[in-house]
GROMACS .gro file of C-alpha atoms in nm:
model
  239
    1MET     CA    1  -1.609   0.127  -1.218
    2GLU     CA    2  -1.306  -0.122  -1.182
    3ILE     CA    3  -1.256  -0.204  -0.766
    4LEU     CA    4  -0.883  -0.222  -0.695
    5PRO     CA    5  -0.770  -0.389  -0.364
    6ALA     CA    6  -0.438  -0.285  -0.283
    7ILE     CA    7  -0.089  -0.520  -0.186
    8ASP     CA    8   0.116  -0.292  -0.041
    9LEU     CA    9   0.476  -0.496  -0.071
   10LEU     CA   10   0.747  -0.382   0.255
   11ASP     CA   11   0.984  -0.634   0.297
   12GLY     CA   12   0.836  -0.902   0.094
   13LYS     CA   13   0.523  -0.878   0.375
   14VAL     CA   14   0.189  -0.715   0.312
   15VAL     CA   15   0.082  -0.396   0.461
   16ARG     CA   16  -0.064  -0.096   0.488
   17LEU     CA   17   0.075   0.235   0.621
   18GLU     CA   18  -0.145   0.508   0.789
   19ARG     CA   19  -0.088   0.885   0.552
   20GLY     CA   20   0.175   0.714   0.413
   21ASP     CA   21   0.414   0.655   0.708
   22TYR     CA   22   0.705   0.389   0.766
   23ASP     CA   23   0.709   0.413   1.058
   24ARG     CA   24   0.308   0.374   1.090
   25ARG     CA   25   0.259   0.022   0.949
   26THR     CA   26   0.051  -0.241   0.932
   27THR     CA   27   0.178  -0.643   0.897
   28TYR     CA   28  -0.147  -0.848   0.715
   29SER     CA   29   0.036  -1.132   0.547
   30LEU     CA   30   0.295  -1.289   0.514
   31ASP     CA   31   0.200  -1.438   0.188
   32PRO     CA   32   0.180  -1.175  -0.104
   33ALA     CA   33   0.003  -1.453  -0.370
   34ALA     CA   34  -0.180  -1.577  -0.113
   35VAL     CA   35  -0.367  -1.249  -0.070
   36ALA     CA   36  -0.397  -1.271  -0.426
   37HIS     CA   37  -0.589  -1.593  -0.422
   38ARG     CA   38  -0.806  -1.442  -0.176
   39LEU     CA   39  -0.917  -1.116  -0.432
   40ALA     CA   40  -0.964  -1.327  -0.719
   41ASP     CA   41  -1.161  -1.523  -0.537
   42ALA     CA   42  -1.386  -1.264  -0.425
   43GLY     CA   43  -1.423  -1.194  -0.830
   44VAL     CA   44  -1.207  -0.885  -0.861
   45ARG     CA   45  -1.040  -0.826  -1.216
   46TRP     CA   46  -0.745  -0.590  -1.099
   47VAL     CA   47  -0.535  -0.539  -0.783
   48HIS     CA   48  -0.276  -0.277  -0.744
   49VAL     CA   49   0.046  -0.395  -0.612
   50VAL     CA   50   0.307  -0.092  -0.468
   51ASP     CA   51   0.657  -0.186  -0.318
   52LEU     CA   52   0.686   0.030  -0.065
   53ASP     CA   53   1.079  -0.013  -0.008
   54ALA     CA   54   1.097   0.120  -0.407
   55ALA     CA   55   0.891   0.401  -0.351
   56ARG     CA   56   1.118   0.498  -0.103
   57THR     CA   57   1.452   0.393  -0.275
   58GLY     CA   58   1.435   0.363  -0.619
   59ARG     CA   59   1.518   0.053  -0.634
   60PRO     CA   60   1.299  -0.244  -0.708
   61THR     CA   61   1.259  -0.447  -0.402
   62ASN     CA   62   1.035  -0.674  -0.394
   63THR     CA   63   1.046  -0.806  -0.728
   64ALA     CA   64   0.979  -1.172  -0.627
   65ALA     CA   65   0.684  -1.124  -0.450
   66VAL     CA   66   0.525  -0.935  -0.751
   67ALA     CA   67   0.670  -1.259  -0.924
   68ASP     CA   68   0.490  -1.464  -0.656
   69ILE     CA   69   0.134  -1.289  -0.734
   70ARG     CA   70   0.203  -1.329  -1.131
   71GLN     CA   71   0.201  -1.678  -1.097
   72ALA     CA   72  -0.096  -1.715  -0.840
   73VAL     CA   73  -0.347  -1.552  -1.015
   74ASP     CA   74  -0.488  -1.460  -1.336
   75LEU     CA   75  -0.568  -1.090  -1.250
   76ARG     CA   76  -0.441  -0.779  -1.404
   77ILE     CA   77  -0.152  -0.623  -1.208
   78GLU     CA   78  -0.123  -0.217  -1.129
   79LEU     CA   79   0.218  -0.208  -1.036
   80GLY     CA   80   0.341   0.112  -0.812
   81GLY     CA   81   0.716   0.203  -0.683
   82GLY     CA   82   1.034   0.252  -0.834
   83ALA     CA   83   0.971   0.331  -1.182
   84ARG     CA   84   1.212   0.583  -1.239
   85ASP     CA   85   1.379   0.467  -1.544
   86VAL     CA   86   1.266   0.323  -1.873
   87ALA     CA   87   1.455   0.011  -1.775
   88THR     CA   88   1.275  -0.063  -1.457
   89ILE     CA   89   0.975   0.019  -1.584
   90ASP     CA   90   1.073  -0.224  -1.903
   91ALA     CA   91   1.141  -0.513  -1.671
   92MET     CA   92   0.806  -0.416  -1.485
   93LEU     CA   93   0.622  -0.478  -1.806
   94ALA     CA   94   0.832  -0.840  -1.861
   95MET     CA   95   0.738  -0.977  -1.548
   96GLY     CA   96   0.387  -0.997  -1.678
   97VAL     CA   97   0.221  -0.669  -1.508
   98ASP     CA   98  -0.076  -0.511  -1.772
   99ARG     CA   99  -0.010  -0.152  -1.581
  100VAL     CA  100   0.292   0.065  -1.400
  101VAL     CA  101   0.306   0.344  -1.222
  102VAL     CA  102   0.546   0.645  -1.279
  103GLY     CA  103   0.498   0.920  -1.057
  104SER     CA  104   0.807   1.101  -0.872
  105ALA     CA  105   1.007   1.039  -1.210
  106ALA     CA  106   0.764   1.182  -1.424
  107LEU     CA  107   0.718   1.430  -1.195
  108ARG     CA  108   1.087   1.540  -1.185
  109ASP     CA  109   1.129   1.529  -1.560
  110TRP     CA  110   0.832   1.583  -1.810
  111GLU     CA  111   1.028   1.579  -2.101
  112TRP     CA  112   1.116   1.240  -2.008
  113PHE     CA  113   0.734   1.107  -1.957
  114GLU     CA  114   0.597   1.244  -2.230
  115GLY     CA  115   0.891   1.075  -2.431
  116LEU     CA  116   0.798   0.723  -2.260
  117LEU     CA  117   0.415   0.781  -2.425
  118ASP     CA  118   0.526   0.808  -2.718
  119ARG     CA  119   0.646   0.474  -2.712
  120GLY     CA  120   0.366   0.251  -2.889
  121ASP     CA  121   0.442  -0.003  -2.723
  122LEU     CA  122   0.349   0.152  -2.405
  123ALA     CA  123  -0.063   0.293  -2.549
  124GLY     CA  124  -0.241   0.223  -2.205
  125ARG     CA  125   0.080   0.021  -2.050
  126LEU     CA  126   0.120   0.332  -1.814
  127ALA     CA  127  -0.046   0.506  -1.512
  128LEU     CA  128  -0.001   0.872  -1.388
  129GLY     CA  129   0.053   0.841  -1.018
  130LEU     CA  130  -0.051   1.179  -0.852
  131ASP     CA  131  -0.022   1.146  -0.461
  132CYS     CA  132  -0.124   1.501  -0.274
  133ARG     CA  133  -0.091   1.620   0.095
  134SER     CA  134  -0.278   1.902   0.168
  135GLY     CA  135  -0.337   2.007  -0.227
  136ARG     CA  136   0.040   1.948  -0.262
  137LEU     CA  137   0.185   1.663  -0.486
  138ALA     CA  138   0.441   1.411  -0.271
  139VAL     CA  139   0.730   1.236  -0.454
  140GLU     CA  140   1.002   0.922  -0.368
  141GLY     CA  141   0.783   0.757  -0.176
  142TRP     CA  142   0.592   1.112  -0.047
  143THR     CA  143   0.872   1.191   0.146
  144LYS     CA  144   0.905   1.536  -0.092
  145GLU     CA  145   0.693   1.779  -0.155
  146LEU     CA  146   0.635   1.982  -0.524
  147PRO     CA  147   0.481   2.309  -0.584
  148ALA     CA  148   0.250   2.115  -0.863
  149THR     CA  149  -0.162   2.047  -0.857
  150PRO     CA  150  -0.271   1.752  -0.938
  151VAL     CA  151  -0.523   1.942  -1.133
  152GLU     CA  152  -0.300   2.111  -1.348
  153LEU     CA  153  -0.110   1.829  -1.414
  154ALA     CA  154  -0.428   1.650  -1.525
  155ARG     CA  155  -0.523   1.884  -1.773
  156ARG     CA  156  -0.159   1.829  -1.896
  157VAL     CA  157  -0.204   1.526  -2.009
  158LYS     CA  158  -0.534   1.517  -2.136
  159GLY     CA  159  -0.565   1.343  -2.502
  160LEU     CA  160  -0.240   1.148  -2.409
  161PRO     CA  161  -0.261   0.787  -2.438
  162LEU     CA  162  -0.204   0.686  -2.076
  163GLY     CA  163  -0.386   0.381  -1.920
  164ALA     CA  164  -0.498   0.588  -1.617
  165ILE     CA  165  -0.451   0.851  -1.385
  166VAL     CA  166  -0.431   0.719  -0.984
  167TYR     CA  167  -0.497   0.974  -0.736
  168THR     CA  168  -0.431   0.919  -0.385
  169ASP     CA  169  -0.510   1.182  -0.086
  170ILE     CA  170  -0.204   1.134   0.133
  171THR     CA  171  -0.373   1.304   0.422
  172ARG     CA  172  -0.661   0.975   0.402
  173ASP     CA  173  -0.492   0.726   0.315
  174GLY     CA  174  -0.499   0.409   0.598
  175MET     CA  175  -0.736   0.586   0.763
  176MET     CA  176  -1.085   0.454   0.620
  177GLY     CA  177  -1.249   0.842   0.712
  178GLY     CA  178  -1.375   0.881   0.375
  179VAL     CA  179  -1.206   0.954   0.050
  180ASN     CA  180  -1.194   1.350  -0.093
  181VAL     CA  181  -1.448   1.311  -0.257
  182GLU     CA  182  -1.397   1.728  -0.390
  183ALA     CA  183  -1.081   1.717  -0.509
  184THR     CA  184  -1.094   1.396  -0.672
  185ALA     CA  185  -1.421   1.480  -0.884
  186GLU     CA  186  -1.205   1.814  -0.993
  187VAL     CA  187  -0.924   1.604  -1.107
  188VAL     CA  188  -1.163   1.369  -1.322
  189ALA     CA  189  -1.266   1.690  -1.416
  190ALA     CA  190  -0.971   1.839  -1.626
  191THR     CA  191  -0.926   1.564  -1.774
  192ASP     CA  192  -1.019   1.259  -2.074
  193VAL     CA  193  -0.761   0.980  -1.882
  194ALA     CA  194  -0.952   0.731  -1.643
  195VAL     CA  195  -0.877   0.880  -1.348
  196ILE     CA  196  -0.837   0.597  -1.031
  197ALA     CA  197  -0.882   0.719  -0.707
  198SER     CA  198  -0.728   0.606  -0.355
  199GLY     CA  199  -0.692   0.686  -0.001
  200GLY     CA  200  -0.973   0.699   0.291
  201VAL     CA  201  -1.216   0.442   0.123
  202GLY     CA  202  -1.353   0.339   0.469
  203SER     CA  203  -1.751   0.136   0.332
  204LEU     CA  204  -1.920   0.068   0.014
  205ASP     CA  205  -2.054   0.469   0.088
  206ASP     CA  206  -1.731   0.554  -0.067
  207VAL     CA  207  -1.713   0.329  -0.313
  208LEU     CA  208  -2.002   0.451  -0.426
  209ALA     CA  209  -1.929   0.835  -0.402
  210CYS     CA  210  -1.641   0.730  -0.617
  211LYS     CA  211  -1.852   0.589  -0.856
  212ARG     CA  212  -2.148   0.900  -0.871
  213ILE     CA  213  -1.809   1.143  -0.963
  214GLY     CA  214  -1.698   0.943  -1.238
  215CYS     CA  215  -1.355   0.779  -1.143
  216ALA     CA  216  -1.271   0.441  -1.406
  217GLY     CA  217  -1.141   0.286  -1.057
  218VAL     CA  218  -1.109   0.286  -0.693
  219ILE     CA  219  -0.821   0.118  -0.482
  220VAL     CA  220  -0.965  -0.059  -0.138
  221GLY     CA  221  -0.680  -0.115   0.122
  222LYS     CA  222  -0.753  -0.096   0.466
  223ALA     CA  223  -1.133  -0.095   0.461
  224TRP     CA  224  -1.089  -0.478   0.283
  225TYR     CA  225  -0.849  -0.643   0.512
  226GLU     CA  226  -0.988  -0.507   0.825
  227GLY     CA  227  -1.309  -0.620   0.691
  228LYS     CA  228  -1.508  -0.306   0.650
  229VAL     CA  229  -1.540  -0.376   0.273
  230ASP     CA  230  -1.684  -0.711   0.158
  231LEU     CA  231  -1.529  -0.717  -0.237
  232CYS     CA  232  -1.882  -0.909  -0.347
  233GLU     CA  233  -2.097  -0.681  -0.216
  234ALA     CA  234  -1.866  -0.366  -0.331
  235LEU     CA  235  -1.823  -0.528  -0.693
  236ALA     CA  236  -2.196  -0.582  -0.742
  237ALA     CA  237  -2.287  -0.221  -0.660
  238VAL     CA  238  -2.100  -0.092  -0.876
  239LYS     CA  239  -2.125  -0.370  -1.186
   0.00000   0.00000   0.00000
């Protein structure tokens, strides 16, 4: 299982939100590239980067910070936030990003998303972002909800050439109160696509719980910034 530390970008700064609330933020660094260096030194292979400005507005905003991260480290980068049209997705990949997370746009126009997956050059390079609040999917920076469930969508992509599903429990995100293991396990069981768990990691036990239910990866955010999870220890535990 991969451990993907999170670098969430808001106005060029590295921040963490609580439960997706832009008014409840903590700033951890003014230098995203320096944070990426620390992650690389810990031995991780992937970093999960989110352009929070773009997630809310649909317009890529923190491209300079993403480029700095790409130039600074030889990590694989998974980038989310604002991937709502083909031109933007292609531009993200052209920056050297390894995988792009498509959330809002896919859920708003499923036929368009399936068309993307027909492109051979995108095989394995797209992830489906399923962000859930109280059992319902949320879009556009988690500001609007849809009636579909994450399990329904996970079943729908079974057999498709996706790189991953990133499943986030919004109510737990940034709270370090534990992963929603039951809901995440349902998503894992519903599909053959690799599932990356996100939201709620607060300890090594939470990381190991994700491994036990068959997750291909887990995103660790605030728990690392607050010193609750040692990445070297976690990597050794899931190796």
